[in-house]
């Protein structure tokens, strides 16, 4: 519980980095594709790990930050497309995360569980994103990418909202420290490190938890 609380600033830093990545990449569509492939690969990996290891009580792996990052960057791409003059296409892209969630809910209401699972495994949606509508904070940080003070203000406002709701996600306010201190310079290139480290560390922690759970049960 303590560990999950302390990492609340992490997704905001991920979102901030995604804004920088999207702003500076020469191939925005390829950047989106990498995140989507990461989402698919992690979904498959989650199923494989859970096939061989189960935590006593049936706890499943629900982590997949790639869904949040893909939807956040897709929303940025929608804003970018809108500003390029393709307003209808841009608006459709911006609305995709919500539309995908509505379609998934329609599958749920129709009682088609298998089709719902397949749809959610293929198409990222707000419905199963780890941080839900918090991904729109990334869109705001993209809009204010040339004004660090406004980016920080957005984080503060979202943090206050979560605090008033009584949710520990308000601790994300501490992400403003590294974000505000960022000097805008590119560090050592570790382009694909995150794509490997993130799912790997989730799977390793889950396997450890499964082994410990089964020994204690």
C-alpha positions as a Python dict, from the first residue, in 0.01 Angstrom:
ca = {
    (1, 'X'): (0, 0, 0),
    (2, 'X'): (280, 240, 94),
    (3, 'X'): (475, 154, -221),
    (4, 'X'): (172, 210, -447),
    (5, 'X'): (118, 548, -281),
    (6, 'X'): (477, 662, -322),
    (7, 'X'): (479, 593, -696),
    (8, 'X'): (184, 827, -766),
    (9, 'X'): (413, 1094, -921),
    (10, 'X'): (561, 840, -1167),
    (11, 'X'): (282, 835, -1430),
    (12, 'X'): (284, 1216, -1444),
    (13, 'X'): (656, 1211, -1518),
    (14, 'X'): (586, 949, -1788),
    (15, 'X'): (322, 1178, -1937),
    (16, 'X'): (560, 1473, -1929),
    (17, 'X'): (829, 1271, -2105),
    (18, 'X'): (575, 1155, -2363),
    (19, 'X'): (496, 1521, -2438),
    (20, 'X'): (864, 1584, -2501),
    (21, 'X'): (898, 1269, -2708),
    (22, 'X'): (594, 1346, -2922),
    (23, 'X'): (698, 1708, -2971),
    (24, 'X'): (1047, 1623, -3093),
    (25, 'X'): (995, 1296, -3282),
    (26, 'X'): (1029, 1309, -3660),
    (27, 'X'): (775, 1030, -3706),
    (28, 'X'): (473, 1079, -3481),
    (29, 'X'): (281, 785, -3626),
    (30, 'X'): (572, 549, -3565),
    (31, 'X'): (593, 673, -3206),
    (32, 'X'): (224, 588, -3165),
    (33, 'X'): (276, 247, -3321),
    (34, 'X'): (558, 165, -3076),
    (35, 'X'): (329, 243, -2782),
    (36, 'X'): (45, 38, -2932),
    (37, 'X'): (276, -259, -2991),
    (38, 'X'): (397, -220, -2632),
    (39, 'X'): (33, -238, -2519),
    (40, 'X'): (-27, -557, -2719),
    (41, 'X'): (298, -724, -2611),
    (42, 'X'): (232, -652, -2245),
    (43, 'X'): (-123, -787, -2269),
    (44, 'X'): (12, -1111, -2419),
    (45, 'X'): (292, -1125, -2161),
    (46, 'X'): (43, -1074, -1878),
    (47, 'X'): (-160, -1372, -1999),
    (48, 'X'): (148, -1593, -2031),
    (49, 'X'): (280, -1503, -1684),
    (50, 'X'): (-62, -1558, -1526),
    (51, 'X'): (-92, -1893, -1703),
    (52, 'X'): (214, -2026, -1524),
    (53, 'X'): (186, -1830, -1198),
    (54, 'X'): (-126, -1749, -999),
    (55, 'X'): (-153, -1546, -681),
    (56, 'X'): (-366, -1711, -414),
    (57, 'X'): (-705, -1545, -430),
    (58, 'X'): (-698, -1486, -805),
    (59, 'X'): (-526, -1147, -818),
    (60, 'X'): (-459, -1064, -1184),
    (61, 'X'): (-207, -832, -1347),
    (62, 'X'): (-390, -508, -1424),
    (63, 'X'): (-86, -293, -1499),
    (64, 'X'): (-32, -172, -1854),
    (65, 'X'): (91, 187, -1865),
    (66, 'X'): (122, 155, -2242),
    (67, 'X'): (-255, 197, -2268),
    (68, 'X'): (-238, 532, -2088),
    (69, 'X'): (63, 650, -2284),
    (70, 'X'): (-83, 546, -2619),
    (71, 'X'): (-412, 723, -2546),
    (72, 'X'): (-230, 1031, -2416),
    (73, 'X'): (-5, 1053, -2721),
    (74, 'X'): (-299, 975, -2951),
    (75, 'X'): (-484, 1270, -2801),
    (76, 'X'): (-178, 1488, -2863),
    (77, 'X'): (-176, 1361, -3222),
    (78, 'X'): (-542, 1456, -3250),
    (79, 'X'): (-463, 1809, -3131),
    (80, 'X'): (-169, 1825, -3373),
    (81, 'X'): (-390, 1705, -3662),
    (82, 'X'): (-663, 1955, -3568),
    (83, 'X'): (-413, 2241, -3573),
    (84, 'X'): (-287, 2120, -3912),
    (85, 'X'): (-630, 2207, -4052),
    (86, 'X'): (-776, 1855, -4052),
    (87, 'X'): (-1033, 1947, -3792),
    (88, 'X'): (-1283, 1665, -3835),
    (89, 'X'): (-1011, 1397, -3836),
    (90, 'X'): (-837, 1561, -3542),
    (91, 'X'): (-1159, 1575, -3341),
    (92, 'X'): (-1228, 1209, -3415),
    (93, 'X'): (-881, 1111, -3293),
    (94, 'X'): (-925, 1317, -2976),
    (95, 'X'): (-1258, 1148, -2904),
    (96, 'X'): (-1131, 794, -2979),
    (97, 'X'): (-1046, 701, -2615),
    (98, 'X'): (-1403, 775, -2507),
    (99, 'X'): (-1561, 616, -2816),
    (100, 'X'): (-1361, 295, -2760),
    (101, 'X'): (-1484, 285, -2399),
    (102, 'X'): (-1845, 328, -2509),
    (103, 'X'): (-1811, 42, -2759),
    (104, 'X'): (-1662, -181, -2487),
    (105, 'X'): (-1949, -96, -2251),
    (106, 'X'): (-2199, -186, -2524),
    (107, 'X'): (-2030, -526, -2553),
    (108, 'X'): (-2058, -566, -2175),
    (109, 'X'): (-2428, -476, -2177),
    (110, 'X'): (-2483, -724, -2459),
    (111, 'X'): (-2345, -994, -2229),
    (112, 'X'): (-2066, -1088, -2467),
    (113, 'X'): (-1776, -1127, -2226),
    (114, 'X'): (-1539, -1297, -2471),
    (115, 'X'): (-1585, -1028, -2736),
    (116, 'X'): (-1539, -759, -2472),
    (117, 'X'): (-1207, -907, -2359),
    (118, 'X'): (-1081, -940, -2716),
    (119, 'X'): (-1182, -582, -2797),
    (120, 'X'): (-1015, -441, -2484),
    (121, 'X'): (-700, -645, -2549),
    (122, 'X'): (-668, -499, -2899),
    (123, 'X'): (-803, -146, -2864),
    (124, 'X'): (-678, 71, -2574),
    (125, 'X'): (-957, 263, -2404),
    (126, 'X'): (-1009, 487, -2102),
    (127, 'X'): (-1217, 207, -1952),
    (128, 'X'): (-914, -8, -1868),
    (129, 'X'): (-638, 254, -1867),
    (130, 'X'): (-454, 244, -1534),
    (131, 'X'): (-507, 613, -1466),
    (132, 'X'): (-829, 666, -1661),
    (133, 'X'): (-905, 1029, -1741),
    (134, 'X'): (-577, 1144, -1588),
    (135, 'X'): (-430, 1085, -1933),
    (136, 'X'): (-592, 1414, -2039),
    (137, 'X'): (-347, 1589, -1811),
    (138, 'X'): (-87, 1487, -2070),
    (139, 'X'): (-292, 1660, -2338),
    (140, 'X'): (-295, 1979, -2131),
    (141, 'X'): (80, 1956, -2077),
    (142, 'X'): (115, 1923, -2454),
    (143, 'X'): (-98, 2232, -2514),
    (144, 'X'): (116, 2425, -2265),
    (145, 'X'): (446, 2266, -2373),
    (146, 'X'): (604, 2610, -2421),
    (147, 'X'): (507, 2729, -2072),
    (148, 'X'): (644, 2520, -1784),
    (149, 'X'): (455, 2726, -1525),
    (150, 'X'): (119, 2643, -1684),
    (151, 'X'): (215, 2275, -1706),
    (152, 'X'): (293, 2274, -1335),
    (153, 'X'): (-30, 2461, -1261),
    (154, 'X'): (-229, 2189, -1441),
    (155, 'X'): (-63, 1922, -1226),
    (156, 'X'): (-142, 2120, -911),
    (157, 'X'): (-508, 2159, -1011),
    (158, 'X'): (-545, 1787, -1085),
    (159, 'X'): (-373, 1706, -755),
    (160, 'X'): (-616, 1927, -563),
    (161, 'X'): (-910, 1757, -734),
    (162, 'X'): (-782, 1414, -629),
    (163, 'X'): (-717, 1541, -277),
    (164, 'X'): (-1075, 1668, -249),
    (165, 'X'): (-1194, 1329, -374),
    (166, 'X'): (-995, 1161, -97),
    (167, 'X'): (-770, 968, -337),
    (168, 'X'): (-397, 919, -282),
    (169, 'X'): (-328, 1012, -645),
    (170, 'X'): (-295, 1372, -516),
    (171, 'X'): (62, 1278, -419),
    (172, 'X'): (143, 1318, -788),
    (173, 'X'): (191, 1686, -701),
    (174, 'X'): (551, 1598, -611),
    (175, 'X'): (618, 1524, -978),
    (176, 'X'): (640, 1901, -1030),
    (177, 'X'): (986, 1899, -868),
    (178, 'X'): (1173, 1703, -1142),
    (179, 'X'): (944, 1850, -1411),
    (180, 'X'): (1010, 2208, -1307),
    (181, 'X'): (1383, 2142, -1282),
    (182, 'X'): (1405, 1982, -1628),
    (183, 'X'): (1647, 2190, -1835),
    (184, 'X'): (1516, 2088, -2176),
    (185, 'X'): (1836, 1911, -2276),
    (186, 'X'): (1850, 1555, -2404),
    (187, 'X'): (2019, 1310, -2173),
    (188, 'X'): (2185, 978, -2251),
    (189, 'X'): (1991, 792, -2519),
    (190, 'X'): (1799, 496, -2370),
    (191, 'X'): (1528, 485, -2634),
    (192, 'X'): (1401, 130, -2580),
    (193, 'X'): (1497, 78, -2216),
    (194, 'X'): (1152, 169, -2084),
    (195, 'X'): (976, -59, -2334),
    (196, 'X'): (1167, -353, -2187),
    (197, 'X'): (1209, -254, -1823),
    (198, 'X'): (848, -160, -1749),
    (199, 'X'): (677, -490, -1843),
    (200, 'X'): (973, -696, -1720),
    (201, 'X'): (967, -548, -1370),
    (202, 'X'): (587, -593, -1345),
    (203, 'X'): (616, -960, -1445),
    (204, 'X'): (906, -1026, -1207),
    (205, 'X'): (722, -867, -914),
    (206, 'X'): (406, -1062, -995),
    (207, 'X'): (597, -1393, -1013),
    (208, 'X'): (763, -1320, -678),
    (209, 'X'): (425, -1233, -524),
    (210, 'X'): (270, -1552, -668),
    (211, 'X'): (547, -1772, -529),
    (212, 'X'): (525, -1610, -184),
    (213, 'X'): (145, -1625, -186),
    (214, 'X'): (137, -1994, -266),
    (215, 'X'): (395, -2076, -1),
    (216, 'X'): (199, -1888, 267),
    (217, 'X'): (-140, -2026, 170),
}
